[in-house]
mmCIF file of C-alpha atoms and ligand atoms in Angstrom:
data_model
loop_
_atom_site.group_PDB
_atom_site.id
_atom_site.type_symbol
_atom_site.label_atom_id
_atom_site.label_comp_id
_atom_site.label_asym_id
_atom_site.label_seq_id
_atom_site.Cartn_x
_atom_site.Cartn_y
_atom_site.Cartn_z
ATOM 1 C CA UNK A 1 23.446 -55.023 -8.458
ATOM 2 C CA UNK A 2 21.249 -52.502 -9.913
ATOM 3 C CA UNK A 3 17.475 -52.315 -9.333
ATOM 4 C CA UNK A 4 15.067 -52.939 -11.652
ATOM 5 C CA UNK A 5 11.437 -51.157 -12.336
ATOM 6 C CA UNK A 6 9.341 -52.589 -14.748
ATOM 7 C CA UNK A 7 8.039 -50.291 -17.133
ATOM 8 C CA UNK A 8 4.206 -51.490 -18.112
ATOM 9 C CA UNK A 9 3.943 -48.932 -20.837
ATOM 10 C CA UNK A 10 4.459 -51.140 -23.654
ATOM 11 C CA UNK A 11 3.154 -54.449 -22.131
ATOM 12 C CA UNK A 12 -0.030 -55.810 -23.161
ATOM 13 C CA UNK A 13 -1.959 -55.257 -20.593
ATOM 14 C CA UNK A 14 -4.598 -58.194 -21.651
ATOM 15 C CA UNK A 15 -1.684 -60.678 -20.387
ATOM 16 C CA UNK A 16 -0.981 -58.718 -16.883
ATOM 17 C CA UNK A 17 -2.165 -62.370 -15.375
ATOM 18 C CA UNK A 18 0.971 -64.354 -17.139
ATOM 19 C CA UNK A 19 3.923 -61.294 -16.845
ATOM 20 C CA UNK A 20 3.010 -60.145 -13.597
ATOM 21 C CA UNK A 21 4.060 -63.343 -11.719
ATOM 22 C CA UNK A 22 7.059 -63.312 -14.211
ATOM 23 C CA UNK A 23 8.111 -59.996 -13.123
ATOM 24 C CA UNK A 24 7.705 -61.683 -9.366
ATOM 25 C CA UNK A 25 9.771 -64.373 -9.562
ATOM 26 C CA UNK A 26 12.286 -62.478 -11.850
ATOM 27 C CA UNK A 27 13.052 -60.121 -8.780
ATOM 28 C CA UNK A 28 12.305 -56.729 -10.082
ATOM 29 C CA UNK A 29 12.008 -54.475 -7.617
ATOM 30 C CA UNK A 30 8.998 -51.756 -8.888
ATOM 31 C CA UNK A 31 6.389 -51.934 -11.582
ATOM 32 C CA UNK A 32 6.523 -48.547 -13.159
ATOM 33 C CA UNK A 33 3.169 -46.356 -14.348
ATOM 34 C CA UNK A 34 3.977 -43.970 -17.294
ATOM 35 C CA UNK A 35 1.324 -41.197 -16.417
ATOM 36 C CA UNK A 36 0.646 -39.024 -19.429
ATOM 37 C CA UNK A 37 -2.133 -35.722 -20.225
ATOM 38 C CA UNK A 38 -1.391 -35.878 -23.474
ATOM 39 C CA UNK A 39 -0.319 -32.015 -22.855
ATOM 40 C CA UNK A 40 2.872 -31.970 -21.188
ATOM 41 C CA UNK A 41 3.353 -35.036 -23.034
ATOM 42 C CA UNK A 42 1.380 -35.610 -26.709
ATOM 43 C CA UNK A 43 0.806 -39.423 -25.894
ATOM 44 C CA UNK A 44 -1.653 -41.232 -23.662
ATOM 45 C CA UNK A 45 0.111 -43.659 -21.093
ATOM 46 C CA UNK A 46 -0.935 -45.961 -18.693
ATOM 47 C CA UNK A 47 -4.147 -46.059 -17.784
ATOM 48 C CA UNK A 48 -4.532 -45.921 -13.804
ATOM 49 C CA UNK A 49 -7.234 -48.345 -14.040
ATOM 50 C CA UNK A 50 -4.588 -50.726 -14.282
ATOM 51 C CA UNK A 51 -2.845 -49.656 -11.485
ATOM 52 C CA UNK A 52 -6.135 -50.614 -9.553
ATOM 53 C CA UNK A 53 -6.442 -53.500 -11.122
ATOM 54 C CA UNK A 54 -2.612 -54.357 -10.314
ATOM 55 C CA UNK A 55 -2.680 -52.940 -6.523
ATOM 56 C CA UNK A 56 -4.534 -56.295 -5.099
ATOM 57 C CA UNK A 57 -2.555 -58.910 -6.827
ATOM 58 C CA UNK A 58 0.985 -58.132 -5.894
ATOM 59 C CA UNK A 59 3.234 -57.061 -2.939
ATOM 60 C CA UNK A 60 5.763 -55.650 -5.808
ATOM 61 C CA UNK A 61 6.573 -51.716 -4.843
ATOM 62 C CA UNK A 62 4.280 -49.457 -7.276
ATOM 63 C CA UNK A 63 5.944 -46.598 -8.766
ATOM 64 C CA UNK A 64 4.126 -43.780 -11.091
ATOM 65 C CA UNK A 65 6.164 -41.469 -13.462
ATOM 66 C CA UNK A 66 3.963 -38.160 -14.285
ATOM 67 C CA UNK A 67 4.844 -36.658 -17.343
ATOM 68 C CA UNK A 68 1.881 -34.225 -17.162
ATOM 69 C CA UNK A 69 1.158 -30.564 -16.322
ATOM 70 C CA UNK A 70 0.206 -29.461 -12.686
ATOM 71 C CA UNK A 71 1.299 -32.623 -11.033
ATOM 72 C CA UNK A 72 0.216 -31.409 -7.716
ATOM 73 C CA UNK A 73 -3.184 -32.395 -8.655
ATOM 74 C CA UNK A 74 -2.497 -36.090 -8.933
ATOM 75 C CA UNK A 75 -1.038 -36.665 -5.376
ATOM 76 C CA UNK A 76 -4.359 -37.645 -3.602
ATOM 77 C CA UNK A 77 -5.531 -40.163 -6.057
ATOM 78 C CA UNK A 78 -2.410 -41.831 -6.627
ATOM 79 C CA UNK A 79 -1.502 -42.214 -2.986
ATOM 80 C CA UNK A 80 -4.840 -43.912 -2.957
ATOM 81 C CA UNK A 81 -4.862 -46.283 -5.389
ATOM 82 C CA UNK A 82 -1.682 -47.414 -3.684
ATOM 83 C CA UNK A 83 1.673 -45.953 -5.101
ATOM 84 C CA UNK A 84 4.231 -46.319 -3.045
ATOM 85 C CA UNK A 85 6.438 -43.500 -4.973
ATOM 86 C CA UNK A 86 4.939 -40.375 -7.062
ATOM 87 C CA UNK A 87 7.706 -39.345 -9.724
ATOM 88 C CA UNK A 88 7.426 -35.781 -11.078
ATOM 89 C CA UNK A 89 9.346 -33.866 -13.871
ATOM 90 C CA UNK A 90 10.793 -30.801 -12.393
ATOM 91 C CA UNK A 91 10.114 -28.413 -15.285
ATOM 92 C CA UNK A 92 6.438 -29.254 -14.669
ATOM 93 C CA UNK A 93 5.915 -26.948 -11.202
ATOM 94 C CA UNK A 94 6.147 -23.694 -10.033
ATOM 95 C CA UNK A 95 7.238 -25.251 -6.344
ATOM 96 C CA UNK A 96 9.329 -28.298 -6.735
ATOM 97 C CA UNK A 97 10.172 -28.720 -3.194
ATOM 98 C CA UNK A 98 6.323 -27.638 -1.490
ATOM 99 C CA UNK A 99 5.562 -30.845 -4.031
ATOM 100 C CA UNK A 100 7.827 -33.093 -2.705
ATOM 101 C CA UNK A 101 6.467 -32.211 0.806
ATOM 102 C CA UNK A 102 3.148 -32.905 -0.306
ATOM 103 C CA UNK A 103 3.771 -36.427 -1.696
ATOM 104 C CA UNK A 104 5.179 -36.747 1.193
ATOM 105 C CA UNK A 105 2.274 -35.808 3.401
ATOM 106 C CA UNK A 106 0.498 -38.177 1.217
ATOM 107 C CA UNK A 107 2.071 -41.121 2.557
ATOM 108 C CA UNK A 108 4.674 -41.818 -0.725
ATOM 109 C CA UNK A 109 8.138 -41.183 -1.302
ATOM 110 C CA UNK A 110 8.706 -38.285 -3.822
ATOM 111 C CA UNK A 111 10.842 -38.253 -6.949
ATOM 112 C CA UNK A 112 12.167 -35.481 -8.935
ATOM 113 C CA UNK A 113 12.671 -35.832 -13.082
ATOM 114 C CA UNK A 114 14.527 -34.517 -15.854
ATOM 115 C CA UNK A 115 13.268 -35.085 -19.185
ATOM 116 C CA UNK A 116 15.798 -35.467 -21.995
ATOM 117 C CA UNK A 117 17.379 -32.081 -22.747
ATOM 118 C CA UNK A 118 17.132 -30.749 -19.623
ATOM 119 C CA UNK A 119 20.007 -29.750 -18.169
ATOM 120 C CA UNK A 120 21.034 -31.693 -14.487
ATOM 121 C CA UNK A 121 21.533 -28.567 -12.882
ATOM 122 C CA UNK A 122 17.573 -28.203 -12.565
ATOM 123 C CA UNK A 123 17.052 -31.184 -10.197
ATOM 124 C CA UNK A 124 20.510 -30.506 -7.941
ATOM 125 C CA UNK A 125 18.765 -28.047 -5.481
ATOM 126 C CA UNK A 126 16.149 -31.031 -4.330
ATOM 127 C CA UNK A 127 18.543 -34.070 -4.101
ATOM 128 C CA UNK A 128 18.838 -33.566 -0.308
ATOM 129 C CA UNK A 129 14.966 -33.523 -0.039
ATOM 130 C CA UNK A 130 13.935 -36.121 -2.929
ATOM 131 C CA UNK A 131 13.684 -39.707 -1.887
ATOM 132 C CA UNK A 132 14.666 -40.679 -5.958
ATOM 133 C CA UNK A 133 16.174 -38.701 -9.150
ATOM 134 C CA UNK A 134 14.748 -39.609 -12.154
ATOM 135 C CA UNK A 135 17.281 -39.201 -15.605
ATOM 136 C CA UNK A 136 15.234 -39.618 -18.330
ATOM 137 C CA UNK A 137 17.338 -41.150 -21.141
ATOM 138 C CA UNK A 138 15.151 -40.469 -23.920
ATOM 139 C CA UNK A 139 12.338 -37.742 -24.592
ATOM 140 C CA UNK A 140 9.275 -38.842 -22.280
ATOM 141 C CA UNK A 141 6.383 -39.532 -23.882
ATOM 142 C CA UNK A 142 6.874 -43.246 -25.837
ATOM 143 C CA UNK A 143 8.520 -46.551 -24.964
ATOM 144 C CA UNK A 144 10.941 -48.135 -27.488
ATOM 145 C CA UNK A 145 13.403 -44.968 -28.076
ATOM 146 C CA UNK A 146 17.333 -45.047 -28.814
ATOM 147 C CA UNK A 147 19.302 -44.371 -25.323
ATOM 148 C CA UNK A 148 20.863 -40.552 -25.631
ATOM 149 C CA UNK A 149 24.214 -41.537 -23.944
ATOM 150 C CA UNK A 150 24.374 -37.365 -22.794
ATOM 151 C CA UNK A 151 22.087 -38.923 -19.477
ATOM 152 C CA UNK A 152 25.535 -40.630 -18.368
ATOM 153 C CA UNK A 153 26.983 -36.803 -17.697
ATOM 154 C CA UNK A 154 24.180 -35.752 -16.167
ATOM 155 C CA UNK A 155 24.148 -39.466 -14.320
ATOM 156 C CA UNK A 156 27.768 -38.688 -13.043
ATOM 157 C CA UNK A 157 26.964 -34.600 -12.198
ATOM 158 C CA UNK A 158 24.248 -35.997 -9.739
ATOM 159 C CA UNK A 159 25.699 -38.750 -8.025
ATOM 160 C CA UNK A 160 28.636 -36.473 -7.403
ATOM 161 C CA UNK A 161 26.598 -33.945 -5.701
ATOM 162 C CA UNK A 162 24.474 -37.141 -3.920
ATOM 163 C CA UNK A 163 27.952 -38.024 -2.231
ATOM 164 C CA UNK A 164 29.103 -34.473 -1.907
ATOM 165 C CA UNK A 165 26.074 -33.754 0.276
ATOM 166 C CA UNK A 166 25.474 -37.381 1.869
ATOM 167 C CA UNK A 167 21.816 -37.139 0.888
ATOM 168 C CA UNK A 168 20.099 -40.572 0.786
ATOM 169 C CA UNK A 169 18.261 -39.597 -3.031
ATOM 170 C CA UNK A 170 18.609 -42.458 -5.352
ATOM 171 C CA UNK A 171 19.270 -42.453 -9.370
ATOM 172 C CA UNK A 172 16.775 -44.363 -11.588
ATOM 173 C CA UNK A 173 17.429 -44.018 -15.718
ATOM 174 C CA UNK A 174 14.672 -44.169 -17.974
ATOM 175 C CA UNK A 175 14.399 -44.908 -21.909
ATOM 176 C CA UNK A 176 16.405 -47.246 -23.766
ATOM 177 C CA UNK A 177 17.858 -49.428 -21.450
ATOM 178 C CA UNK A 178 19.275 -52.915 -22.566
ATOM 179 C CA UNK A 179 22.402 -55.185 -21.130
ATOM 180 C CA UNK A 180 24.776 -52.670 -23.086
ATOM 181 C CA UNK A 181 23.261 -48.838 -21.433
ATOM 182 C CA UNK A 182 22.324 -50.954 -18.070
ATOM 183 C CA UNK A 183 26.285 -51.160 -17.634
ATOM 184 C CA UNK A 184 26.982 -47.644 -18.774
ATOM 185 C CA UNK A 185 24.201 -46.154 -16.284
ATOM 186 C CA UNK A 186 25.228 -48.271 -13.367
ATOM 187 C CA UNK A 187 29.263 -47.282 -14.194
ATOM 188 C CA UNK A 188 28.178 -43.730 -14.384
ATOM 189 C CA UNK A 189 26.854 -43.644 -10.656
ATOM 190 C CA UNK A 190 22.937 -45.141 -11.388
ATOM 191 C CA UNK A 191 21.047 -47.548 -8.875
ATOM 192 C CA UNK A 192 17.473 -48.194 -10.589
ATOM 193 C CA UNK A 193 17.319 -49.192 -14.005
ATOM 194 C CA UNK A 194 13.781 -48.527 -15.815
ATOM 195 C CA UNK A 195 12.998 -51.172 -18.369
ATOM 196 C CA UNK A 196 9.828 -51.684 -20.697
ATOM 197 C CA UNK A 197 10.518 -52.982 -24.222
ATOM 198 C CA UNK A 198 13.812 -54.442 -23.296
ATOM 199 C CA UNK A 199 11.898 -56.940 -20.734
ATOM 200 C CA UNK A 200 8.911 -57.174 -22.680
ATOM 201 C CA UNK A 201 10.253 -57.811 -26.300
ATOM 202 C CA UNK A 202 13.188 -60.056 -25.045
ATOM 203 C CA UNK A 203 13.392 -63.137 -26.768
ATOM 204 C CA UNK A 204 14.024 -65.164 -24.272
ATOM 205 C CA UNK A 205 10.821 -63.979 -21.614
ATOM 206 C CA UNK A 206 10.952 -61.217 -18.996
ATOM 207 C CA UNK A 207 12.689 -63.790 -16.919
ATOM 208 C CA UNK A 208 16.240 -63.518 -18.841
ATOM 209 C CA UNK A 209 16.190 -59.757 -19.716
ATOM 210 C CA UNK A 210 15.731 -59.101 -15.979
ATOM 211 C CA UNK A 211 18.641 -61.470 -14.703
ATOM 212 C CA UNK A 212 20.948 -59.454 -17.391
ATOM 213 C CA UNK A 213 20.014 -56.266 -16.125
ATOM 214 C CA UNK A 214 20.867 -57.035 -13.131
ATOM 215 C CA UNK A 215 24.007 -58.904 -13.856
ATOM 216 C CA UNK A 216 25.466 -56.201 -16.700
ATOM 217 C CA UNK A 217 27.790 -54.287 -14.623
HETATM 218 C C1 DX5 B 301 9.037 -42.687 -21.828
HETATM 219 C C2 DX5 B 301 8.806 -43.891 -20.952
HETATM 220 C C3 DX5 B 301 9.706 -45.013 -21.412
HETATM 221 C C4 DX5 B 301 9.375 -46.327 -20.777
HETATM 222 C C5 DX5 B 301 10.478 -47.355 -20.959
HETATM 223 O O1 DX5 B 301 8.179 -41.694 -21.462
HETATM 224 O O2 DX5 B 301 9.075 -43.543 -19.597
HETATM 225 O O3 DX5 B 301 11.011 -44.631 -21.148
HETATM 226 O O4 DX5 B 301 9.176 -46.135 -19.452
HETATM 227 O O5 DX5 B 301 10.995 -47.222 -22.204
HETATM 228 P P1 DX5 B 301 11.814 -48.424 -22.922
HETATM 229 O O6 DX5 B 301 10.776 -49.153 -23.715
HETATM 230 O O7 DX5 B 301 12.838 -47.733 -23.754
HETATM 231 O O8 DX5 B 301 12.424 -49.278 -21.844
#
């Protein structure tokens, strides 16, 4: 059964205090943080006064996904306001693994992301040193997109090398997941399933979407 990490970026953050005990009791495993600079990235995300506002009022596992430039300089705070994983995009440093080291050092696990057209290649030097690969299925930057089904090669082409090289890296997909992709991603070799407007915008409460998340493959 695949994980699940709640994307916040489209929730309404006015409600957190009836959804977050939803997400709770529905079993997903993260909350996610879209982190944008509006440069690397022409949107604003999240705002981390959220995540503070979060931190206290759940056990839930906190990760943040950085779609900004010079990540390096967002380690500190974000291991302090209590992430428990720091997400990065690969084409965004000069020093990919010296980053992961210092996330790391910073108390978190690291992960390692490739936005939409970038090719898989990029991230397969770090999968024996990342604790998570992150495919983004859709261009990062907005919530709500059309799944690109081209992630499910690069999906495939990184679990293969993950059990070529027994490294321990898990595969989280990102952007346009529903029932339908969730089966696809988990068939092509993915563990964590990132899902905001699916959950959010599901008919029948968060509650339902998450159960067929988790039950699609
Ligand atoms: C894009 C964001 C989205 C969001 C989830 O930068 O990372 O992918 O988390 O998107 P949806 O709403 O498609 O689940």
């Amino acid at each position: 059964m695949p994980k699940i990490a709640a994307s916040v970026l489209n929730a309404d953050f006015s409600k957190w205090k009836q959804w977050l005990p939803e997400l709770e009791s529905a079993k997903v495993d993260r909350i996610q943080f879209d982190i944008m600079d509006g440069k690397y990235v022409h949107n604003a995300g999240v705002d981390k006064k959220h995540i503070r506002t979060l931190r206290p009022e759940t056990k839930l596992l906190f990760e943040s996904h950085l779609m900004v430039r010079n990540p390096e300089a967002y380690v500190r705070e974000f291991a302090e306001i209590g992430n428990t994983l720091l997400i990065f995009h690969v084409e965004t440093t000069k020093a990919p693994l010296r980053l992961i080291e210092t996330i790391v050092d910073h108390g978190m696990k690291a992960g390692i992301a490739i936005n939409n057209k970038n090719p898989a290649k990029e991230i397969l030097p770090y999968l024996g040193h990342a604790d998570l690969a992150l495919v983004m299925s859709v261009e990062a930057g907005l919530g709500g997109q059309e799944f690109n089904p081209k992630a499910l090669e690069k999906i495939s082409a990184i679990r293969k090398k993950i059990d070529a090289d027994g490294a321990l890296c898990e595969i989280e997909v990102d952007g346009g997941i529903n029932a339908g992709t969730a089966k696809k991603c988990v068939q092509a070799g993915a563990n964590i399933l990132v899902a905001g407007t699916f959950l959010f915008r599901h008919p029948k409460g968060v509650k339902a979407a998450v159960k067929e998340l988790q039950e699609a493959p």
